[in-house]
Amino acid sequence: MTRIQEPTSRNPVFELKDAGWRTGDLQILAGINLCIWPGERVALVGASGAGKTTLINLLNGSLLPSEGEVRVLGQNMARLSPSARRRVQRRIGTVYQQFHLVDSLRVVHNVNAGHLGHWSLLKAAFSLVWPLEVETAAHALAQVGIPEKLYERTDRLSGGQQQRVALARVLVQNPEAILADEPISNLDPERSREIINLLYRLNRQTGKTLVISLHTIEYAFSHCQRIIGLRQGRILFDAPASEVSPEMVAALYRIQPSGAEDDRAA
Amino acid sequence: MDNQPWKKSPSPWKYGRSALLAVVIIAAYIYSFRVTELDLPRLVTDFPKAVPILQDFLTPDVLARGEQTESYVINYPVPCGSGQEAEIPDSGPRIVPSVPCSDPKTTITVEGFDLRPDTKVQLRWLLPDGRRLRSARATTDGNGHFNVEVEIRPIVAAKEGNISQLEAELQWESTGLMPSEALKITFAKIVETVFMALMATTFACLVAFPVGFLGARNIMGTGPVGTVVYYIARTIFNLMRSIEALVMAVMFAIWLGFGPFAGVMAMTVVTVASLSKLFSEAIESIDPGPMEAIVAAGGNRLQAIVYAVFPQVIPPFIAFAIYHWDINVRISTIIGFVGGGGIGLQLQTWINQLAYNKAGTAVWAIVIVVTILDNLSSQIRKRLV
């Protein structure tokens, strides 16, 4: 029924051709070319304001490119009707730095929000009163290690637990790729390692593509196969983790007077 | 350092402007002092005029001595033979007619024995058709005895085999205190007022809830249709808010007649104006994250609103609604003055009758109810927000 092709190892999950995004006069991203293949673990690194979040938003369809082309699961996002775009978006899950959970709801409802791409409005509204598909939610929570929090109010949980709830929401959504936008920036080191390990395990066990933006680079080396370095809205390098040198990393964070065009990698 | 403005010497024009401004301000105050006919010493010299009213207000009419009654009923056939005659006991409290029965247009003597001493007695005929007819009055002596002449009027004659009865009712003031008539009326009216405010607030919520979304920037989006709807909604809120509750009440009183219905409608309109604005501001201040997450995962906008916005805004909505219920109880006292029903209308009636004790009862009732509601609503709000 669906016109979208199932991804194989031949077809990239994400494919960007000369993609860019601007708001007003401000060019946030420019000339992005990249392919991300099924099952890959990719780290997006770069300083604040390098465009990591914007790139994630292009990948999950929250933003449409102002130039170039973004293909998600083979579909050109800018060319799709809103409902067709939503059908693609259902297959891409995102976790956020700020978790993006409804604090005043019980955990089960926040986990169930992962169903909204498939549920009707009526079913969604009904589920807020009487939670539906509780087993699925419980199973997802067990996968992220907090099965006992099913009926807890979300704002009573710690930051690490809230990020686990957000992960459970993505699991319920059951996407083909998981995007993580600085998922550990609000967590302490111990909680950060747990969340990163969880994402890593999910990728290994289910084969879901993982794109994770990181403020700090250590986990990029230890947990990802490939590192994409962003600087001032452009790709500085895109290489296997083993080939990224300390000099390349240093170049990412070096403070440079404006107009450093030669900083750009091909 | 020429560009440091605080070191520049002010021009003479600037001095002149300041002086002119001062003159204008002083003139405005002098004029306003005169138009408002302020005469502050009179606050003190005329104070004695306020004393009686203040005294009445401070001694509200809340308690009254209760009336107690005791009554004795006997059969009294008129004319004789039309029915069963009364059996009079020989001792104990009793009333005794001089003859057990009589014909119309005669006069009999009725005596009472061993009744409550020094008490007023009212004699009454209980007619066959259920009506009551007052007859003679008397007062018992120290032994509880009375003696009074009673005229037998044709109206007490038996009809269709049913005879009249003669009742003697003893009335005296009880020692215990009872709630006064004014207090009872006040209680009924304040209950009416609280429920008027409840209805008005409920109606207003039903309207303001959807309308609030139309006036929220983050819901209406940045598209042309959304922007137009947003500005129209905001303009209507502001226009409605500029109309006072009192003006609304006058309008609805003319439209719907004096009474609680007009009051409820007036309060509803005023509350809609205020709540819509508060609601839309509450919606605008939500955390947009959950909505973003739902839309990014392929949910549609309506789903995102129901799932991510409703849960965030309902607690503040309830808090605002309760707060407005409390405000509406206060407003309804004023609205009553211009025909909106409730305690306000009663208060106005008593003030017009110069019954300041009773008015005092109403005023105190308002103070108490508003205080209770105020506490209650702040308790609930604390728990919600």
XYZ file of C-alpha atoms in Angstrom:
651
model
C 0.000 0.000 0.000
C 2.682 2.488 0.975
C 4.688 3.938 -1.837
C 7.763 4.266 0.318
C 10.378 1.648 -0.441
C 11.668 -0.505 2.361
C 15.285 0.472 2.926
C 17.919 -2.055 1.995
C 21.621 -1.754 2.438
C 21.656 -0.233 -1.056
C 19.403 2.694 -0.190
C 20.530 5.361 2.251
C 18.222 6.274 5.143
C 19.162 9.917 4.811
C 20.564 11.566 1.732
C 21.377 15.264 1.583
C 22.421 16.999 -1.601
C 23.744 20.526 -1.262
C 21.184 21.058 1.443
C 21.057 24.322 3.340
C 18.748 26.151 5.713
C 18.456 29.827 6.391
C 16.223 31.985 8.529
C 16.022 35.552 7.344
C 19.557 36.650 6.570
C 21.073 34.021 8.786
C 22.548 31.017 6.984
C 22.487 28.221 9.552
C 23.441 25.327 7.281
C 24.933 25.406 3.795
C 26.177 22.925 1.211
C 25.528 19.779 3.219
C 26.187 16.586 1.283
C 25.928 13.307 3.091
C 24.490 9.822 3.023
C 23.637 7.807 6.096
C 23.170 4.104 5.591
C 20.894 1.663 7.431
C 22.270 0.440 10.719
C 25.025 3.067 10.944
C 25.942 4.804 14.187
C 26.819 8.362 13.317
C 27.950 11.111 15.659
C 27.354 14.771 14.802
C 29.885 16.913 16.585
C 30.638 20.591 16.624
C 30.529 23.679 18.800
C 27.272 25.307 19.915
C 25.662 27.039 16.976
C 27.432 24.844 14.422
C 24.033 23.692 13.127
C 23.708 20.254 14.717
C 20.139 20.766 15.876
C 19.106 22.272 12.554
C 20.565 19.282 10.742
C 18.653 16.896 13.024
C 15.478 18.896 12.300
C 16.100 18.550 8.564
C 16.539 14.802 9.001
C 13.254 14.325 10.896
C 11.257 16.638 8.665
C 10.599 19.330 11.298
C 12.356 21.726 8.924
C 12.426 21.702 5.158
C 15.637 22.736 3.390
C 15.667 26.259 1.994
C 18.070 25.057 -0.669
C 19.212 21.688 -1.986
C 17.514 18.396 -1.325
C 16.843 16.245 1.735
C 15.777 12.672 1.074
C 14.518 10.613 3.961
C 13.948 6.921 3.300
C 14.177 7.740 -0.376
C 11.561 10.494 -0.294
C 12.283 14.118 -1.112
C 10.781 15.791 1.964
C 10.182 19.156 0.282
C 8.115 17.574 -2.485
C 5.755 15.582 -0.279
C 2.249 16.566 0.721
C 1.900 17.175 4.468
C 0.199 13.828 5.034
C 2.788 11.933 2.975
C 5.518 13.726 4.890
C 3.903 12.657 8.162
C 3.974 9.055 6.931
C 7.745 9.380 6.484
C 8.129 11.145 9.827
C 6.469 8.222 11.601
C 9.458 6.121 10.602
C 12.002 8.502 12.114
C 12.197 8.824 15.892
C 13.823 11.685 17.764
C 15.014 12.187 21.331
C 15.859 15.657 22.554
C 18.158 17.423 24.941
C 15.147 18.804 26.869
C 13.337 15.417 26.672
C 10.166 17.140 25.342
C 7.818 15.236 27.622
C 4.558 16.558 29.055
C 5.555 16.951 32.701
C 2.075 16.814 34.164
C 1.178 13.503 32.509
C 1.874 10.023 33.773
C 4.743 8.168 32.161
C 2.424 5.798 30.294
C 0.879 8.713 28.380
C 4.225 10.147 27.397
C 5.331 6.737 26.158
C 2.054 6.358 24.266
C 2.726 9.647 22.467
C 4.928 7.492 20.233
C 1.725 6.002 18.792
C 0.297 9.337 17.664
C 1.541 8.941 14.104
C -0.750 5.924 13.816
C -3.579 6.771 16.150
C -6.677 8.735 15.272
C -7.410 11.948 17.154
C -10.266 10.228 18.957
C -8.110 7.346 20.062
C -5.424 9.757 21.252
C -7.938 11.769 23.274
C -9.503 8.644 24.723
C -6.106 7.274 25.685
C -5.408 10.366 27.756
C -8.378 9.463 29.929
C -7.967 5.681 29.828
C -4.472 4.612 28.737
C -4.511 2.206 25.796
C -1.925 -0.381 24.731
C -0.424 -0.427 28.203
C 1.520 -3.644 27.560
C 3.437 -2.068 24.691
C 4.316 0.894 26.885
C 5.324 -1.381 29.764
C 7.498 -3.426 27.444
C 9.233 -0.305 26.119
C 9.851 0.923 29.660
C 11.329 -2.457 30.569
C 13.668 -2.137 27.596
C 14.970 1.192 28.884
C 15.229 -0.146 32.433
C 12.437 1.619 34.323
C 9.428 -0.743 34.130
C 8.235 0.318 37.594
C 7.633 3.941 36.576
C 4.658 3.216 34.288
C 2.123 5.227 36.296
C 4.464 7.757 37.876
C 3.967 11.439 37.111
C 6.672 12.359 34.619
C 7.940 15.428 36.472
C 8.631 13.306 39.551
C 11.363 11.430 37.647
C 15.020 12.377 37.543
C 16.557 13.742 34.335
C 18.072 10.396 33.425
C 14.756 8.636 33.973
C 12.944 11.251 31.887
C 15.345 10.689 29.006
C 14.612 6.963 29.349
C 10.896 7.753 29.054
C 11.627 9.741 25.894
C 13.534 6.735 24.582
C 10.634 4.456 25.421
C 8.390 6.813 23.444
C 10.667 6.335 20.442
C 10.658 2.555 20.947
C 6.859 2.541 20.888
C 7.001 4.548 17.689
C 9.278 1.780 16.346
C 11.085 3.903 13.749
C 13.762 2.812 11.302
C 16.164 5.497 12.458
C 16.665 7.210 15.784
C 17.905 10.793 15.907
C 19.260 11.987 19.219
C 19.753 15.728 19.600
C 22.283 16.197 22.405
C 20.510 13.563 24.486
C 22.965 13.784 27.381
C 23.675 17.494 27.707
C 21.284 17.827 30.628
C 22.496 14.752 32.473
C 25.281 14.029 34.923
C 28.233 11.894 33.697
C 26.924 8.620 35.126
C 23.414 9.107 33.644
C 25.023 10.211 30.369
C 26.949 6.990 30.038
C 23.825 4.948 30.761
C 21.791 6.722 28.093
C 24.565 6.481 25.492
C 24.977 2.789 26.260
C 21.248 2.309 25.876
C 21.237 3.999 22.469
C 24.244 1.930 21.472
C 22.544 -1.298 22.543
C 19.375 -0.402 20.666
C 21.359 0.113 17.506
C 23.223 -3.176 17.937
C 20.170 -5.223 18.864
C 17.582 -3.835 16.450
C 19.737 -2.526 13.630
C 18.047 0.866 13.795
C 20.137 3.640 12.302
C 21.408 6.023 14.978
C 22.359 9.658 14.440
C 23.418 11.328 17.626
C 24.569 14.894 18.058
C 27.051 15.393 20.853
C 28.431 18.436 22.517
C 31.452 16.532 23.771
C 33.395 14.290 21.505
C 34.495 11.403 23.755
C 31.383 9.298 23.230
C 31.620 9.861 19.480
C 34.876 7.925 19.471
C 33.821 5.228 21.919
C 30.275 4.541 20.637
C 30.028 5.575 16.983
C 31.443 4.223 13.747
C 31.409 7.493 11.911
C 31.859 11.101 12.952
C 30.574 14.151 11.098
C 32.162 17.407 12.205
C 30.124 20.573 11.727
C 31.540 24.042 11.913
C 29.632 27.248 11.198
C 26.921 25.433 9.275
C 29.211 23.401 7.045
C 30.662 19.929 7.166
C 34.293 20.136 8.226
C 34.917 16.406 8.059
C 32.936 13.206 7.641
C 35.051 10.186 8.415
C 35.163 6.829 10.195
C 35.810 7.342 13.890
C 39.171 5.602 13.608
C 40.384 8.165 11.084
C 39.446 11.296 12.994
C 42.610 12.868 14.349
C 42.942 15.211 17.350
C 43.888 17.987 14.915
C 40.594 17.573 13.060
C 38.725 17.810 16.337
C 40.717 20.838 17.419
C 39.812 22.549 14.150
C 36.138 22.090 14.985
C 36.305 24.098 18.164
C 38.997 26.593 17.246
C 37.878 30.151 17.562
C 38.494 31.844 14.276
C 37.885 35.371 13.089
C 34.776 35.576 10.928
C 35.023 34.895 7.208
C 37.278 31.837 7.551
C 36.206 30.345 4.249
C 39.305 28.165 3.910
C 38.158 26.259 6.967
C 35.729 24.306 4.867
C 36.367 20.705 3.931
C 35.455 19.433 0.496
C 33.916 63.561 25.805
C 31.298 65.653 24.048
C 29.033 62.670 23.540
C 28.299 62.254 27.229
C 24.800 63.627 27.506
C 24.866 64.115 31.256
C 27.678 66.656 30.901
C 25.851 68.775 28.350
C 24.341 71.903 29.807
C 20.566 71.863 29.270
C 19.221 74.411 26.859
C 16.943 77.218 28.147
C 14.160 75.697 26.046
C 14.413 72.545 28.149
C 14.036 74.560 31.361
C 11.038 76.314 29.927
C 9.455 73.044 28.925
C 9.861 71.580 32.413
C 8.367 74.684 33.998
C 5.422 74.606 31.604
C 4.839 70.950 32.376
C 4.853 71.717 36.105
C 2.290 74.493 35.640
C 0.041 72.211 33.592
C 0.214 69.447 36.192
C -0.543 71.836 39.068
C -3.459 73.331 37.119
C -4.828 69.861 36.405
C -4.776 68.998 40.104
C -6.344 72.297 41.161
C -9.105 71.811 38.622
C -9.732 68.203 39.590
C -9.840 69.166 43.264
C -12.638 71.610 42.457
C -14.733 69.439 40.106
C -14.711 66.528 42.498
C -16.012 68.846 45.243
C -13.444 67.567 47.684
C -14.066 68.883 51.173
C -11.881 66.726 53.362
C -12.756 68.341 56.741
C -16.349 67.228 56.233
C -15.153 63.659 56.567
C -14.718 64.535 60.233
C -17.392 67.166 60.849
C -20.156 65.179 59.168
C -19.114 61.905 60.721
C -22.059 61.865 63.168
C -24.376 61.451 60.164
C -22.667 58.184 59.337
C -22.815 56.861 62.879
C -26.371 55.460 62.788
C -25.760 53.613 59.543
C -22.460 52.288 60.781
C -24.132 51.190 63.992
C -26.827 49.401 62.032
C -24.247 47.781 59.792
C -22.260 46.652 62.795
C -25.331 45.218 64.496
C -26.804 43.186 61.662
C -30.198 41.637 62.031
C -29.269 38.006 62.488
C -31.149 36.724 65.494
C -34.709 37.051 66.709
C -36.610 35.629 69.620
C -38.620 32.709 68.368
C -42.373 32.504 68.765
C -43.752 29.445 70.442
C -47.316 28.294 70.175
C -49.562 25.722 71.710
C -53.081 25.051 70.513
C -56.208 23.283 71.695
C -58.972 22.296 69.295
C -62.545 21.236 70.054
C -65.485 20.284 67.843
C -68.279 22.826 67.887
C -71.414 21.931 65.937
C -73.437 24.887 64.603
C -76.347 24.501 64.595
C -76.848 21.915 67.345
C -77.165 18.374 66.071
C -75.188 18.978 62.894
C -72.305 16.887 64.214
C -70.459 15.360 67.122
C -70.043 17.585 70.162
C -66.688 17.927 71.862
C -65.834 15.795 74.879
C -64.358 18.082 77.466
C -62.004 16.500 79.996
C -62.418 17.365 83.690
C -58.825 18.306 84.359
C -55.624 19.350 82.610
C -55.284 22.173 80.110
C -58.609 22.514 78.337
C -61.011 24.949 76.744
C -64.631 24.842 77.639
C -67.523 26.486 75.766
C -70.497 27.621 77.867
C -72.770 25.433 75.738
C -71.596 22.390 73.740
C -73.368 23.602 70.613
C -75.384 26.595 69.452
C -77.208 28.213 66.598
C -75.785 30.956 64.392
C -76.088 34.610 65.431
C -75.754 33.829 69.123
C -72.943 34.567 71.539
C -71.279 32.038 73.802
C -68.613 32.250 76.441
C -65.423 30.262 76.088
C -63.280 29.572 79.106
C -59.797 28.080 79.368
C -58.407 26.266 82.393
C -54.916 25.209 83.541
C -53.272 26.762 80.511
C -49.903 28.563 80.385
C -50.249 31.585 82.719
C -50.015 35.185 81.468
C -50.106 34.211 77.823
C -51.887 35.664 74.832
C -54.638 33.516 73.386
C -55.999 33.763 69.881
C -59.307 32.039 69.193
C -59.955 30.822 65.696
C -62.585 28.949 63.761
C -61.336 26.157 61.528
C -64.051 26.072 58.876
C -65.157 22.866 57.103
C -63.604 24.032 53.824
C -60.173 24.428 55.426
C -60.239 28.193 55.831
C -59.383 29.788 59.143
C -61.369 32.584 60.658
C -59.984 34.737 63.431
C -62.206 35.267 66.375
C -61.732 36.772 69.833
C -58.440 37.377 71.676
C -57.742 36.927 75.347
C -54.946 36.671 77.865
C -54.635 34.008 80.545
C -54.362 35.096 84.162
C -51.830 33.887 86.720
C -53.705 30.590 87.092
C -53.845 29.954 83.391
C -57.538 30.810 83.117
C -59.281 32.960 80.532
C -62.831 33.837 79.770
C -63.987 35.420 76.534
C -67.176 35.967 74.580
C -67.331 34.459 71.130
C -69.837 35.422 68.501
C -71.263 32.566 66.451
C -71.385 33.902 62.902
C -73.358 32.152 60.176
C -70.159 31.338 58.290
C -69.137 28.786 60.929
C -72.237 26.693 60.287
C -71.693 23.065 59.276
C -71.618 22.318 55.572
C -72.552 18.941 54.103
C -72.213 17.213 57.451
C -68.803 18.705 58.240
C -68.695 20.914 61.291
C -66.342 23.738 62.241
C -63.821 23.435 65.011
C -62.815 26.026 67.567
C -59.121 26.494 68.160
C -57.409 28.356 70.995
C -53.806 29.134 70.227
C -51.449 30.310 72.944
C -48.553 32.407 71.752
C -45.469 33.456 73.646
C -41.888 34.410 72.933
C -39.497 31.571 73.549
C -36.374 32.165 75.601
C -34.080 30.684 72.878
C -32.823 32.765 69.949
C -33.797 31.940 66.404
C -32.363 33.099 63.082
C -34.168 36.241 62.040
C -36.251 36.583 58.914
C -33.560 38.812 57.376
C -30.931 36.168 58.035
C -33.039 33.502 56.360
C -33.586 35.683 53.304
C -29.908 36.593 53.226
C -28.935 32.943 53.385
C -31.238 32.030 50.509
C -30.008 34.978 48.455
C -26.335 34.380 49.082
C -26.763 30.761 48.015
C -28.493 32.042 44.901
C -25.591 34.423 44.322
C -22.937 31.736 44.692
C -24.761 29.574 42.181
C -25.334 32.502 39.821
C -21.583 33.033 39.852
C -21.022 29.314 39.339
C -23.323 29.211 36.307
C -21.806 32.349 34.813
C -18.294 31.001 35.287
C -19.240 27.635 33.796
C -20.858 29.191 30.719
C -17.883 31.498 30.342
C -15.449 28.579 30.492
C -17.341 26.714 27.792
C -16.966 29.716 25.501
C -13.503 30.838 26.575
C -11.887 27.413 26.267
C -12.109 27.139 22.457
C -11.840 30.893 21.959
C -8.649 30.982 24.029
C -6.957 28.781 21.454
C -7.900 31.193 18.673
C -6.098 33.963 20.516
C -2.894 32.005 21.126
C -0.042 32.820 18.799
C 1.707 29.455 19.097
C -1.469 27.560 18.184
C -2.590 29.775 15.325
C 0.833 29.629 13.710
C 2.335 32.127 11.332
C 0.170 31.440 8.279
C -2.078 34.213 6.888
C -5.350 32.636 8.081
C -3.956 31.952 11.543
C -2.632 35.482 11.861
C -5.934 37.068 10.847
C -7.929 34.875 13.239
C -5.430 35.621 16.004
C -5.731 39.393 15.583
C -9.527 39.287 15.323
C -9.715 37.195 18.491
C -7.345 39.495 20.367
C -9.266 42.595 19.279
C -12.563 41.105 20.433
C -11.048 40.189 23.830
C -9.818 43.737 24.321
C -13.088 45.352 23.218
C -15.097 43.082 25.494
C -12.795 43.721 28.400
C -13.345 47.454 28.135
C -17.061 47.080 28.910
C -17.800 47.136 32.621
C -19.872 44.449 34.292
C -22.318 47.084 35.475
C -23.026 48.290 31.942
C -23.554 44.712 30.816
C -25.942 44.129 33.707
C -28.048 47.181 32.811
C -28.225 45.969 29.229
C -29.257 42.442 30.141
C -31.712 43.668 32.774
C -33.506 45.635 30.056
C -33.287 42.695 27.655
C -34.260 39.842 29.986
C -35.940 41.657 32.870
C -34.703 42.012 36.433
C -33.514 38.812 38.035
C -30.770 36.241 38.315
C -30.914 35.274 34.627
C -29.914 38.768 33.509
C -27.192 38.801 36.143
C -25.809 35.452 35.035
C -25.713 36.549 31.397
C -23.986 39.830 32.215
C -21.366 38.052 34.312
C -20.902 35.417 31.618
C -20.025 38.017 29.002
C -17.623 39.826 31.306
C -15.996 36.565 32.395
C -15.629 35.301 28.826
C -13.696 38.442 27.965
C -11.344 38.068 30.868
C -10.944 34.276 30.809
C -10.312 34.112 27.051
C -7.371 36.417 27.451
C -6.011 34.531 30.457
C -6.539 31.207 28.710
C -4.762 32.270 25.542
C -1.858 33.617 27.580
C -1.652 30.319 29.461
C -1.589 28.502 26.122
C 1.144 30.768 24.832
C 3.335 30.062 27.832
C 3.353 26.278 27.505
C 6.477 24.258 26.876
C 6.455 23.784 23.075
C 8.805 20.782 23.271
C 6.236 17.974 23.557
C 4.260 19.411 20.636
C 7.440 19.570 18.561
C 8.247 15.957 19.439
C 4.792 14.732 18.471
C 4.746 16.613 15.155
C 8.291 15.448 14.360
C 7.173 11.858 14.888
C 4.380 12.195 12.346
C 1.473 13.209 14.562
C -0.831 15.881 13.159
C -1.326 19.304 14.686
C -4.680 18.578 16.269
C -3.302 15.467 17.937
C -0.366 17.464 19.222
C -2.755 20.055 20.682
C -4.917 17.459 22.406
C -2.035 15.365 23.621
C 0.639 17.937 24.432
C -1.219 21.234 24.990
C -4.396 20.213 26.840
C -2.574 18.459 29.687
C -0.382 21.503 30.164
C -3.142 24.109 30.134
C -5.965 22.401 31.985
C -4.543 22.934 35.495
C -4.070 26.687 34.976
C -7.491 26.851 33.277
C -9.159 25.337 36.328
C -7.243 27.705 38.569
C -8.389 30.727 36.546
C -11.960 29.435 36.461
C -12.111 29.082 40.243
C -10.544 32.487 40.676
C -13.223 33.959 38.429
C -15.987 32.215 40.316
C -14.725 34.034 43.376
C -14.575 37.340 41.457
C -18.088 36.749 40.113
C -19.538 36.339 43.597
C -18.161 39.781 44.346
C -19.358 41.262 41.046
C -22.830 39.811 41.498
C -23.376 41.925 44.613
C -22.911 45.020 42.455
C -24.794 43.602 39.496
C -27.770 42.962 41.766
C -28.094 46.707 42.328
C -29.027 47.248 38.709
C -31.384 44.314 38.470
C -29.116 41.299 38.299
C -30.794 39.355 41.089
C -29.070 37.610 43.945
C -27.930 39.171 47.207
C -27.239 42.508 45.497
C -30.881 43.018 44.597
C -31.929 42.188 48.160
C -29.287 44.532 49.551
C -30.555 47.332 47.369
C -34.146 46.658 48.451
C -33.226 46.874 52.124
C -31.156 50.017 51.636
C -34.102 51.648 49.864
C -36.336 50.641 52.800
C -33.770 52.246 55.120
C -33.528 48.829 56.813
C -29.856 49.197 57.511
C -29.747 46.372 60.068
C -30.943 44.002 57.411
C -28.620 45.531 54.838
C -25.872 44.948 57.369
C -26.781 41.265 57.478
C -26.408 41.064 53.701
C -23.110 42.945 53.742
C -21.682 40.631 56.387
C -22.870 37.604 54.497
C -21.063 38.849 51.381
C -17.893 39.452 53.383
C -17.997 35.971 54.880
C -18.781 34.139 51.657
C -16.197 36.035 49.641
C -13.567 35.346 52.297
C -14.362 31.649 52.361
C -14.346 31.372 48.568
C -11.156 33.370 48.362
C -9.398 30.967 50.713
C -10.889 27.950 49.046
C -9.884 29.058 45.560
C -6.351 29.935 46.607
C -6.022 26.517 48.269
C -7.176 24.755 45.131
C -5.006 26.935 42.921
C -1.962 26.198 45.043
C -2.536 22.520 44.532
C -3.029 22.872 40.777
C -0.240 25.181 39.729
